[in-house]
Coordinates of C-alpha atoms and ligand atoms in Angstrom, one line a residue:
M1 CA -2.5 18.0 4.0
S2 CA -5.0 16.9 1.4
Q3 CA -5.8 13.9 -0.5
Q4 CA -5.4 14.2 -4.3
T5 CA -7.2 11.8 -6.7
I6 CA -6.3 11.3 -10.3
T7 CA -7.4 9.0 -13.0
A8 CA -4.1 7.2 -13.9
D9 CA -4.0 5.1 -17.0
T10 CA -0.9 3.3 -15.7
A11 CA 1.2 2.9 -12.6
A12 CA 3.9 4.8 -14.4
E13 CA 1.6 7.8 -14.6
A14 CA 0.9 7.5 -10.9
Y15 CA 4.6 7.2 -10.1
L16 CA 5.5 10.3 -12.2
T17 CA 2.6 12.3 -10.7
I18 CA 4.0 11.7 -7.2
L19 CA 7.5 12.5 -8.3
A20 CA 6.3 15.9 -9.6
A21 CA 4.2 16.5 -6.5
R22 CA 7.3 15.9 -4.3
G23 CA 9.3 18.6 -6.2
V24 CA 11.2 16.5 -8.6
D25 CA 11.6 18.9 -11.5
Y26 CA 13.4 16.7 -14.0
L27 CA 13.6 13.1 -15.1
F28 CA 17.0 12.6 -16.7
G29 CA 16.3 9.6 -18.9
N30 CA 18.0 7.1 -21.1
A31 CA 15.3 4.9 -22.3
G32 CA 14.7 1.3 -23.5
T33 CA 11.9 -1.2 -23.8
D34 CA 11.2 -1.0 -20.1
F35 CA 10.1 2.7 -20.6
A36 CA 7.0 1.9 -22.6
S37 CA 4.5 3.0 -19.9
I38 CA 6.8 5.8 -18.7
I39 CA 6.9 7.3 -22.2
E40 CA 3.2 6.9 -22.5
A41 CA 2.7 8.8 -19.2
L42 CA 5.2 11.5 -20.2
S43 CA 3.4 11.9 -23.5
K44 CA 0.1 12.4 -21.6
A45 CA 1.8 15.0 -19.5
Q46 CA 3.2 16.8 -22.6
L47 CA -0.4 16.9 -23.9
G48 CA -1.4 18.6 -20.6
E49 CA -3.5 15.7 -19.4
A50 CA -1.2 14.5 -16.5
K51 CA 1.6 15.7 -14.3
A52 CA 5.2 14.6 -14.5
P53 CA 8.7 15.9 -14.1
M54 CA 10.1 17.4 -17.3
P55 CA 11.9 14.6 -19.2
V56 CA 15.4 15.3 -20.5
T57 CA 16.7 13.0 -23.2
V58 CA 20.3 12.2 -22.3
P59 CA 22.1 9.9 -24.8
H60 CA 24.7 8.6 -22.3
E61 CA 24.0 7.5 -18.7
N62 CA 27.0 9.1 -17.1
V63 CA 25.9 12.5 -18.5
A64 CA 22.4 11.9 -17.1
V65 CA 23.7 11.1 -13.6
A66 CA 26.1 14.0 -13.6
M67 CA 23.3 16.4 -14.7
A68 CA 21.2 15.4 -11.7
H69 CA 24.3 15.8 -9.5
G70 CA 24.9 19.4 -10.9
Y71 CA 21.3 20.3 -10.6
Y72 CA 21.3 19.3 -6.9
L73 CA 24.4 21.3 -6.2
M74 CA 22.5 24.5 -7.3
T75 CA 19.1 23.7 -5.8
D76 CA 19.6 21.4 -2.9
R77 CA 16.8 19.3 -4.3
P78 CA 17.3 15.7 -5.5
Q79 CA 16.2 14.8 -9.1
A80 CA 15.4 11.5 -10.8
V81 CA 17.5 9.6 -13.2
M82 CA 15.9 6.6 -15.0
L83 CA 18.0 4.2 -17.1
H84 CA 17.5 1.1 -19.1
V85 CA 17.4 -2.1 -16.9
S86 CA 20.7 -3.8 -16.1
V87 CA 22.8 -2.3 -18.9
G88 CA 21.8 1.3 -18.4
T89 CA 22.4 0.9 -14.7
A90 CA 25.9 -0.4 -15.4
N91 CA 26.7 2.7 -17.5
G92 CA 25.5 5.0 -14.8
I93 CA 27.3 3.5 -11.9
C94 CA 30.5 5.7 -12.2
G95 CA 28.3 8.7 -11.7
V96 CA 26.6 7.2 -8.7
L97 CA 29.9 6.5 -7.1
N98 CA 30.7 10.2 -7.6
A99 CA 27.4 11.2 -6.1
S100 CA 27.8 8.8 -3.2
R101 CA 31.2 10.1 -2.1
D102 CA 30.1 13.7 -2.7
R103 CA 27.0 13.0 -0.6
V104 CA 24.7 14.1 -3.4
P105 CA 21.2 12.7 -3.1
L106 CA 19.4 11.5 -6.2
L107 CA 16.7 9.1 -7.2
F108 CA 18.7 6.7 -9.4
S109 CA 16.3 4.3 -11.0
A110 CA 16.0 1.8 -13.8
G111 CA 13.4 -0.4 -15.4
R112 CA 13.5 -4.1 -14.9
T113 CA 13.1 -6.5 -17.7
P114 CA 9.6 -8.2 -17.6
I115 CA 9.5 -11.2 -15.2
N116 CA 6.7 -13.0 -17.1
E117 CA 7.4 -14.8 -20.4
D118 CA 3.8 -14.4 -21.4
G119 CA 0.5 -13.3 -19.9
P120 CA 0.2 -10.0 -18.1
L121 CA 0.4 -6.6 -19.7
G122 CA 4.1 -5.7 -20.1
S123 CA 5.4 -9.2 -20.2
R124 CA 8.2 -10.3 -22.5
S125 CA 7.8 -9.3 -26.1
I126 CA 11.3 -9.3 -27.6
Y127 CA 14.4 -11.5 -27.3
I128 CA 16.5 -9.1 -25.1
H129 CA 14.0 -9.5 -22.3
W130 CA 15.6 -12.8 -21.3
A131 CA 19.3 -11.9 -21.4
Q132 CA 18.8 -8.5 -19.7
E133 CA 17.4 -10.0 -16.5
M134 CA 19.8 -10.3 -13.6
F135 CA 19.4 -12.2 -10.3
D136 CA 20.2 -9.1 -8.4
Q137 CA 20.2 -6.0 -10.6
A138 CA 20.6 -3.7 -7.6
G139 CA 23.6 -5.7 -6.4
M140 CA 25.7 -3.8 -8.9
V141 CA 25.0 -0.5 -7.2
R142 CA 24.1 -1.4 -3.7
E143 CA 27.5 -0.4 -2.1
A144 CA 27.1 3.1 -3.5
V145 CA 23.5 3.8 -2.5
K146 CA 21.9 4.3 0.9
W147 CA 18.8 2.2 0.0
D148 CA 17.5 0.2 -2.8
Y149 CA 14.1 -1.4 -3.6
E150 CA 12.1 -2.9 -6.4
L151 CA 8.6 -1.5 -6.8
R152 CA 6.1 -4.3 -6.4
N153 CA 2.7 -2.8 -7.2
T154 CA 0.8 0.4 -7.6
Q155 CA -0.5 0.5 -4.0
Q156 CA 3.0 1.1 -2.6
I157 CA 4.1 3.9 -5.0
E158 CA 3.6 6.7 -2.6
T159 CA 5.3 5.1 0.3
I160 CA 8.2 4.0 -1.8
V161 CA 8.8 7.3 -3.5
D162 CA 8.6 9.2 -0.2
R163 CA 10.9 6.7 1.5
A164 CA 13.4 7.0 -1.3
L165 CA 13.4 10.8 -1.3
T166 CA 13.5 11.2 2.5
L167 CA 16.3 8.7 2.9
A168 CA 18.3 10.3 0.1
M169 CA 17.9 13.8 1.8
T170 CA 18.7 12.7 5.3
E171 CA 22.3 13.3 6.3
P172 CA 24.7 12.0 5.3
R173 CA 22.9 12.5 2.0
G174 CA 23.3 10.2 -1.0
P175 CA 21.8 8.4 -3.9
V176 CA 19.1 5.7 -3.6
Y177 CA 18.2 3.2 -6.2
L178 CA 14.7 2.1 -7.3
T179 CA 14.0 -0.5 -9.9
L180 CA 10.7 -0.4 -11.8
P181 CA 9.5 -3.7 -13.5
R182 CA 7.8 -3.3 -16.8
E183 CA 4.6 -5.2 -15.7
V184 CA 4.3 -3.0 -12.6
L185 CA 4.6 0.2 -14.6
A186 CA 1.9 -1.1 -16.9
E187 CA -0.6 -1.8 -14.2
R188 CA -3.9 0.1 -14.7
P189 CA -4.9 1.7 -11.4
G190 CA -7.8 3.8 -12.7
E191 CA -8.5 6.0 -9.8
F192 CA -5.4 6.7 -7.8
S193 CA -5.2 8.7 -4.6
Y194 CA -2.2 10.2 -2.7
Q195 CA -1.4 12.8 -0.1
S196 CA 0.0 16.1 -0.9
P197 CA 2.2 17.4 0.6
S198 CA 3.9 14.2 1.7
R199 CA 3.3 12.6 5.1
M200 CA 7.0 11.8 5.4
T201 CA 9.8 14.2 6.2
T202 CA 13.6 14.2 6.1
A203 CA 15.2 13.5 9.5
T204 CA 16.9 16.4 11.2
S205 CA 20.6 16.7 10.9
P206 CA 22.7 15.5 13.9
A207 CA 23.3 18.2 16.6
P208 CA 26.6 18.2 18.5
D209 CA 27.0 16.7 21.9
P210 CA 27.6 19.6 24.4
T211 CA 30.2 17.7 26.4
A212 CA 32.2 16.9 23.3
I213 CA 31.9 20.6 22.2
D214 CA 33.3 21.8 25.6
Q215 CA 36.2 19.4 25.3
A216 CA 37.0 20.6 21.7
A217 CA 36.5 24.2 22.7
G218 CA 39.0 23.8 25.6
W219 CA 41.6 22.3 23.3
L220 CA 41.2 24.9 20.6
A221 CA 41.2 27.8 23.1
A222 CA 44.4 26.6 24.8
A223 CA 46.2 25.7 21.6
E224 CA 49.3 27.6 20.5
N225 CA 49.2 26.4 16.9
P226 CA 45.7 25.3 16.0
M227 CA 44.6 24.8 12.5
I228 CA 41.4 23.9 10.6
I229 CA 41.4 21.6 7.6
T230 CA 38.3 21.4 5.4
A231 CA 37.3 20.1 2.0
S232 CA 33.5 20.1 1.7
W233 CA 32.7 23.2 3.6
G234 CA 30.6 25.7 1.6
R235 CA 28.2 23.2 0.2
N236 CA 25.7 25.3 2.2
V237 CA 26.6 28.8 1.1
D238 CA 25.6 30.4 4.4
D239 CA 28.2 28.4 6.3
V240 CA 31.1 30.1 4.5
A241 CA 30.5 33.4 6.5
L242 CA 30.0 31.4 9.7
L243 CA 33.4 29.7 9.3
G244 CA 35.0 33.0 8.4
T245 CA 33.7 34.7 11.6
F246 CA 34.8 31.8 13.7
A247 CA 38.3 31.5 12.3
D248 CA 38.8 35.3 12.5
K249 CA 37.5 35.7 16.0
Y250 CA 39.8 33.0 17.4
A251 CA 42.7 33.4 14.9
L252 CA 42.4 29.9 13.6
P253 CA 44.3 29.3 10.3
V254 CA 42.2 27.5 7.7
I255 CA 43.5 25.1 5.0
C256 CA 41.1 24.2 2.2
Y257 CA 42.6 20.9 1.1
R258 CA 41.4 19.6 -2.3
P259 CA 38.2 21.7 -1.8
R260 CA 35.0 20.8 -3.6
Y261 CA 33.4 24.2 -2.9
N262 CA 34.5 27.7 -2.1
C263 CA 35.1 26.9 1.6
L264 CA 36.4 30.3 2.6
P265 CA 37.1 33.5 0.6
T266 CA 40.8 33.4 -0.4
D267 CA 41.3 36.9 1.0
H268 CA 40.0 36.0 4.4
P269 CA 42.6 36.9 7.0
M270 CA 43.0 33.4 8.3
H271 CA 43.0 31.6 4.9
M272 CA 46.3 29.8 4.9
G273 CA 46.1 28.3 1.4
F274 CA 45.4 24.9 0.0
E275 CA 48.1 22.6 1.3
P276 CA 48.4 21.4 4.8
G277 CA 52.1 20.7 4.6
G278 CA 53.3 24.0 5.8
L279 CA 51.4 24.0 9.1
I280 CA 50.6 20.5 10.0
G281 CA 53.9 19.3 11.5
N282 CA 53.7 22.1 14.0
A283 CA 50.0 22.1 14.8
D284 CA 49.0 21.2 18.4
V285 CA 45.3 21.0 17.7
I286 CA 43.8 20.1 14.3
L287 CA 40.1 20.6 13.7
V288 CA 39.0 18.5 10.7
L289 CA 35.8 20.0 9.4
E290 CA 33.9 17.9 6.8
A291 CA 37.1 16.5 5.2
D292 CA 37.3 12.9 4.2
V293 CA 41.1 13.1 3.6
P294 CA 42.5 15.9 5.7
W295 CA 46.1 15.1 4.9
I296 CA 48.2 12.3 3.3
P297 CA 49.9 10.3 6.0
A298 CA 52.9 9.4 3.7
L299 CA 53.6 13.1 3.1
H300 CA 52.4 15.0 6.1
K301 CA 53.7 14.0 9.5
L302 CA 51.8 15.3 12.6
N303 CA 53.3 16.6 15.7
P304 CA 53.2 13.5 18.1
D305 CA 51.5 15.5 20.7
A306 CA 48.9 17.0 18.4
K307 CA 45.2 16.5 19.2
V308 CA 42.8 15.9 16.3
I309 CA 39.1 16.7 16.4
Q310 CA 37.0 15.5 13.5
I311 CA 33.6 17.0 12.9
G312 CA 30.9 16.2 10.4
V313 CA 27.6 14.5 9.8
D314 CA 29.5 11.3 9.6
P315 CA 32.9 12.3 10.9
L316 CA 34.4 8.8 10.6
Y317 CA 33.2 8.2 7.1
A318 CA 31.7 4.9 8.0
N319 CA 31.4 3.7 4.4
Y320 CA 35.1 4.2 3.6
P321 CA 36.8 0.8 4.1
V322 CA 40.1 2.2 5.3
R323 CA 40.5 5.6 6.9
G324 CA 42.9 5.7 9.8
F325 CA 43.5 9.4 10.4
Q326 CA 44.3 10.2 14.0
C327 CA 41.1 11.1 15.8
D328 CA 41.1 12.1 19.5
L329 CA 37.6 13.4 19.4
A330 CA 34.9 12.8 16.8
I331 CA 31.8 14.9 16.9
T332 CA 28.8 13.8 14.8
S333 CA 27.1 17.0 13.8
D334 CA 25.9 19.2 11.1
G335 CA 29.0 21.3 10.5
A336 CA 27.4 24.7 11.0
A337 CA 25.7 23.7 14.2
A338 CA 29.1 22.4 15.5
V339 CA 30.9 25.6 14.6
R340 CA 28.2 27.7 16.2
A341 CA 28.4 25.7 19.4
L342 CA 32.2 25.8 19.4
S343 CA 32.2 29.5 19.0
T344 CA 29.8 29.9 21.9
A345 CA 31.8 27.6 24.1
M346 CA 35.1 29.4 23.3
E347 CA 33.6 32.8 24.1
G348 CA 36.0 34.9 26.1
S349 CA 39.1 33.0 24.9
E350 CA 39.6 35.5 22.0
S351 CA 41.0 38.0 24.4
R352 CA 43.4 35.5 26.1
N353 CA 46.8 34.5 24.9
T354 CA 46.8 37.4 22.4
A355 CA 50.4 37.2 21.6
S356 CA 50.1 33.8 20.0
K357 CA 46.9 34.9 18.2
D358 CA 48.7 37.9 16.9
A359 CA 51.5 35.7 15.7
R360 CA 49.0 33.5 13.9
R361 CA 47.4 36.5 12.2
K362 CA 50.7 37.8 11.1
R363 CA 51.8 34.4 9.8
A364 CA 48.6 34.2 7.8
A365 CA 49.0 37.7 6.4
D366 CA 52.6 37.0 5.5
Q367 CA 51.8 33.8 3.8
Q368 CA 48.9 35.5 1.8
Q369 CA 51.2 38.2 0.7
A370 CA 54.0 35.8 -0.3
A371 CA 51.5 33.6 -2.2
A372 CA 50.1 36.7 -4.0
E373 CA 53.5 37.8 -5.0
G374 CA 54.4 34.3 -6.2
R375 CA 51.3 34.3 -8.3
K376 CA 52.0 37.7 -9.7
T377 CA 55.5 36.6 -10.8
A378 CA 54.2 33.3 -12.3
I379 CA 51.5 35.2 -14.3
A380 CA 54.0 37.7 -15.7
Q381 CA 56.3 34.8 -16.7
S382 CA 53.6 32.9 -18.5
A383 CA 51.8 35.6 -20.4
T384 CA 53.2 34.6 -23.8
G385 CA 54.1 31.6 -25.8
G386 CA 52.7 28.1 -25.8
P387 CA 51.7 25.5 -24.9
M388 CA 50.6 27.5 -21.9
Q389 CA 50.9 27.1 -18.2
L390 CA 47.8 26.0 -16.2
H391 CA 48.1 28.9 -13.8
W392 CA 47.9 31.3 -16.8
V393 CA 44.6 29.6 -17.9
S394 CA 43.3 29.9 -14.4
H395 CA 44.3 33.5 -14.2
C396 CA 42.7 34.4 -17.5
L397 CA 39.5 32.6 -16.6
G398 CA 39.4 34.4 -13.3
Q399 CA 39.7 37.7 -15.2
V400 CA 36.7 37.2 -17.4
M401 CA 34.4 35.6 -14.8
G402 CA 31.7 37.8 -13.4
E403 CA 31.0 37.7 -9.7
D404 CA 28.0 35.4 -10.0
D405 CA 29.5 33.2 -12.8
I406 CA 29.9 29.6 -11.8
L407 CA 32.9 27.3 -12.5
V408 CA 32.6 23.5 -12.6
N409 CA 36.1 22.1 -12.4
E410 CA 37.3 18.7 -13.5
S411 CA 40.8 19.7 -14.3
Q412 CA 44.1 20.5 -12.6
I413 CA 43.9 24.3 -13.1
P414 CA 45.2 25.9 -9.9
T415 CA 42.2 27.6 -8.3
P416 CA 44.1 30.3 -6.3
F417 CA 44.9 31.9 -9.6
L418 CA 41.2 32.5 -10.3
G419 CA 41.3 35.3 -7.7
H420 CA 38.6 35.9 -5.1
R421 CA 35.5 33.9 -5.9
K422 CA 32.1 34.2 -4.2
A423 CA 30.7 31.4 -2.1
G424 CA 28.6 28.9 -4.0
T425 CA 30.2 29.6 -7.4
Y426 CA 32.7 26.8 -7.5
F427 CA 32.1 23.1 -7.8
G428 CA 35.0 20.6 -7.8
N429 CA 34.7 16.9 -8.6
S430 CA 33.8 14.2 -6.1
P431 CA 36.6 12.6 -4.2
A432 CA 35.6 9.4 -5.9
A433 CA 37.1 11.1 -9.0
G434 CA 35.1 9.0 -11.5
L435 CA 36.1 10.9 -14.6
G436 CA 33.4 12.2 -17.0
W437 CA 31.5 14.2 -14.4
G438 CA 32.3 17.8 -15.2
T439 CA 30.6 18.3 -18.5
G440 CA 27.3 16.8 -17.4
A441 CA 27.5 18.5 -14.0
S442 CA 27.9 21.9 -15.7
L443 CA 24.8 21.2 -17.7
G444 CA 22.8 20.3 -14.6
V445 CA 24.1 23.5 -12.9
K446 CA 23.0 25.6 -15.9
L447 CA 19.6 23.9 -16.0
A448 CA 19.1 25.0 -12.5
A449 CA 20.4 28.5 -13.0
R450 CA 19.7 29.6 -16.6
D451 CA 20.4 33.2 -15.8
R452 CA 23.9 32.5 -14.7
R453 CA 27.0 32.1 -16.8
V454 CA 28.5 28.6 -16.4
F455 CA 32.1 27.7 -17.2
A456 CA 33.5 24.1 -17.2
A457 CA 37.2 23.5 -16.9
I458 CA 37.8 19.9 -18.1
G459 CA 41.0 18.0 -18.7
D460 CA 41.3 16.6 -22.2
G461 CA 41.1 13.1 -20.6
A462 CA 38.0 14.0 -18.6
Y463 CA 36.4 15.6 -21.6
M464 CA 36.5 12.3 -23.5
F465 CA 35.2 10.4 -20.4
G466 CA 32.4 12.9 -20.2
N467 CA 30.8 11.8 -23.5
P468 CA 31.1 15.1 -25.3
T469 CA 28.8 14.2 -28.2
P470 CA 25.8 13.3 -25.9
A471 CA 26.6 16.3 -23.6
H472 CA 26.7 18.8 -26.5
F473 CA 23.5 17.3 -27.8
V474 CA 21.8 17.9 -24.5
S475 CA 23.2 21.4 -24.4
A476 CA 21.7 22.2 -27.8
N477 CA 18.5 20.3 -27.2
M478 CA 17.8 21.9 -23.8
E479 CA 19.3 25.3 -24.8
L480 CA 21.9 25.3 -22.1
P481 CA 24.9 27.2 -23.4
I482 CA 28.0 26.4 -21.4
C483 CA 31.5 27.8 -21.9
T484 CA 33.9 24.7 -21.7
L485 CA 37.6 25.0 -21.5
V486 CA 39.3 21.8 -22.5
I487 CA 42.6 21.8 -20.6
N488 CA 44.6 19.9 -23.2
N489 CA 48.0 18.6 -22.2
R490 CA 47.5 15.7 -24.7
M491 CA 48.0 13.2 -21.9
W492 CA 46.7 11.7 -18.8
G493 CA 49.0 13.7 -16.6
A494 CA 47.7 12.4 -13.3
V495 CA 48.5 8.9 -14.4
R496 CA 52.0 9.8 -15.6
K497 CA 52.6 11.7 -12.4
A498 CA 51.6 8.7 -10.3
T499 CA 53.9 6.4 -12.4
L500 CA 56.9 8.7 -11.9
G501 CA 56.0 9.2 -8.3
L502 CA 56.3 5.5 -7.6
H503 CA 59.2 4.8 -10.1
P504 CA 61.1 8.2 -10.2
D505 CA 64.1 6.8 -12.1
G506 CA 62.3 4.0 -14.0
A507 CA 61.8 3.3 -17.6
A508 CA 58.7 5.6 -17.9
S509 CA 60.9 8.5 -16.7
R510 CA 63.1 8.0 -19.8
L511 CA 60.2 8.3 -22.1
N512 CA 58.5 11.7 -22.9
R513 CA 55.3 9.8 -23.6
S514 CA 54.8 6.7 -21.6
P515 CA 52.4 3.9 -22.5
L516 CA 48.8 4.2 -21.5
T517 CA 49.2 7.9 -20.6
A518 CA 49.8 9.7 -23.9
V519 CA 46.6 10.9 -25.8
E520 CA 48.1 11.6 -29.2
P521 CA 47.4 12.5 -31.9
S522 CA 45.2 14.9 -29.9
P523 CA 41.7 15.1 -31.3
E524 CA 40.5 18.5 -32.6
Y525 CA 38.2 18.7 -29.6
H526 CA 36.8 22.1 -30.5
K527 CA 35.3 20.5 -33.6
I528 CA 33.0 18.1 -31.7
V529 CA 30.9 21.0 -30.4
E530 CA 30.5 22.3 -33.9
A531 CA 28.5 19.2 -34.7
S532 CA 25.9 20.5 -32.3
G533 CA 25.9 24.0 -33.6
G534 CA 28.4 25.3 -30.9
Y535 CA 31.4 27.6 -31.2
G536 CA 34.8 25.9 -31.1
E537 CA 38.3 27.3 -31.2
R538 CA 41.7 26.0 -30.6
V539 CA 44.1 28.2 -28.6
D540 CA 47.8 27.5 -28.8
N541 CA 49.5 30.6 -27.3
A542 CA 49.1 32.2 -23.9
E543 CA 48.7 35.7 -25.4
D544 CA 45.7 34.6 -27.5
L545 CA 43.7 33.2 -24.6
P546 CA 42.0 36.4 -23.3
A547 CA 40.5 37.2 -26.7
A548 CA 39.5 33.6 -27.3
L549 CA 37.7 33.6 -24.0
E550 CA 35.9 36.8 -25.0
R551 CA 34.8 35.2 -28.3
A552 CA 33.6 32.1 -26.5
I553 CA 31.7 34.3 -24.0
H554 CA 30.1 36.2 -26.9
A555 CA 28.9 32.9 -28.4
V556 CA 27.4 31.9 -25.1
D557 CA 25.9 35.2 -24.0
V558 CA 24.9 36.8 -27.3
E559 CA 24.4 33.9 -29.7
K560 CA 23.2 31.6 -27.0
R561 CA 25.4 28.8 -28.3
Q562 CA 27.6 26.5 -26.3
A563 CA 31.4 27.0 -26.7
V564 CA 34.5 24.9 -26.4
L565 CA 38.0 26.3 -26.2
N566 CA 40.6 23.6 -26.9
I567 CA 43.5 25.1 -24.9
Q568 CA 46.9 23.6 -25.5
T569 CA 48.6 23.4 -22.1
A570 CA 52.1 22.5 -21.0
Y571 CA 53.0 19.4 -19.0
D572 CA 56.2 19.3 -17.0
D573 CA 57.2 16.1 -15.1
A574 CA 59.3 18.0 -12.5
Q575 CA 56.5 20.5 -11.8
A576 CA 53.9 17.7 -11.5
L577 CA 56.0 15.8 -9.1
A578 CA 56.8 18.8 -7.0
D579 CA 53.0 19.6 -6.8
A580 CA 52.3 16.0 -5.7
R581 CA 54.8 16.2 -2.8
R582 CA 53.5 19.4 -1.2
Ligands
TPP1 C1 36.3 6.6 -14.7 C2 37.8 6.8 -14.5 N1 38.7 6.1 -15.2 C3 40.0 6.2 -15.0 C4 40.5 7.1 -14.0 C5 42.0 7.2 -13.8 N2 42.5 8.6 -14.1 C6 42.7 9.5 -13.2 S1 43.3 10.9 -13.8 C7 43.2 10.3 -15.4 C8 43.6 11.1 -16.5 C9 42.9 12.4 -16.6 O1 43.4 13.1 -17.7 P1 43.0 14.6 -17.9 O2 41.6 14.9 -17.7 O3 43.6 15.0 -19.3 O4 43.8 15.4 -16.8 P2 45.4 15.5 -16.5 O5 45.7 14.4 -15.5 O6 46.1 15.3 -17.7 O7 45.6 16.8 -15.8 C10 42.7 9.0 -15.4 C11 42.6 8.2 -16.6 C12 39.5 7.8 -13.3 N3 39.8 8.7 -12.3 N4 38.2 7.7 -13.6

């Protein structure tokens, strides 16, 4: 540990110096009058006279937050977002809700309008400085962050930055919010000292209670029809193999329900698909591993004698107001540590009760084969004509994706049709489902992994929520070529589906296009990217998609330009409702 001393012209410079020293690579910014000293300090850094994270100009706040989200998914390191006082914070909150429910740490920050009407450096200078003040600016976002604070003076910068970052990174991880008043940022510290590396550290993840593990291991080992349900497994890439070994050894079927990551390879012998419905009614022990919503009570009825074990860093999801899933044993633990401990505690049981294990293995193999055959038939039936089926889009995308290519998905394309995907190459949207995440997240992923090809599959609704003009601007500005597939069914299918689900024979069902759900006339989305120098193409027919994908990939790989394919897809009420009922 050593003390560093700099000559800081402003507190803003000291603040940015410490962020850089703590490993914050980027400041995703959307600036206003509160940024005066920040911009001054960033300018000094650009001239090589100070240290600071690299600034990224992001012309809409939700893109900025989504970029920090995506960057974290690739690097495991939190980044900083800074927005303009109350109004910028308001625009960024949807992204913070996504990060919060996805347990993504980030330093969400905003300026504060000057407190003083006259006097100190930084005090009010234009008329907006009155109206932009709020009694409790952080109140807008407090429910979605783990901690919030307002920086009071230069002396506390190091403590506050370290506290913000360590709390964000302590499990369960999540965003924190820091407000930075203009007068404080304008303070003139002169000589400024801080410790590097930091004197604070992230707290260790919770380790499982051995007695509870023995109890869970006993239930699982004795079960005839156990099952595992997970959603967020695979955020740590190494954990995927661990779950695979565990499930295989003890013949435990795994359901990846609305997964946010590649939880388990799809060809793993115990991968039983993506819907719990087929197994759950018969299961006698259900192990819920990092899944906020393991099933839908209205659709999936449990065996009354089933035992449910829930494991995770916060297995009861304390900040969800209502969550009443049966829970006979909840184990607070890092998931990998719990699986390792369970595996050890179950040692020896793999050779007991082999008949039922063999039956489970056979069921899984049969189900995998049936699913594969179903996919094959569906692909063959949808290879021509238009508008095209979602599974065809997914299949064609899977065909062109290289092993290390990454997919950010904010659409309904069915992921099983992508084929086998490597761990750590898939990111689905947060369970908070605040639309407008995917485009920005894909940019953040690409920023963290410039040598990887990044695809984004985005519904036409989600594409508009994602602020395409700002996002394409950032892509061009930062040289981040992404290949985006706009999955364009010309409607908000999920909303239509929800309406028909609740009122199956109602008035909306008698309309092909119901109010507030149709997005027609459909914009020529592929032309938006052209305004930022990108490659755009509309694809109407299934047979044209493979070649269109190749052209888009050529634009990205060879011409280093972003690309958007505006893919015209089919929407079918009956199919949508059947999918919702599984
Ligand atoms: C910020 C936000 N506003 C509204 C919604 C409600 N919502 C859920 S799905 C959806 C439509 C999505 O349309 P699209 O991306 O085209 O996908 P589709 O449902 O058609 O497959 C909307 C508006 C939301 N999730 N987030």
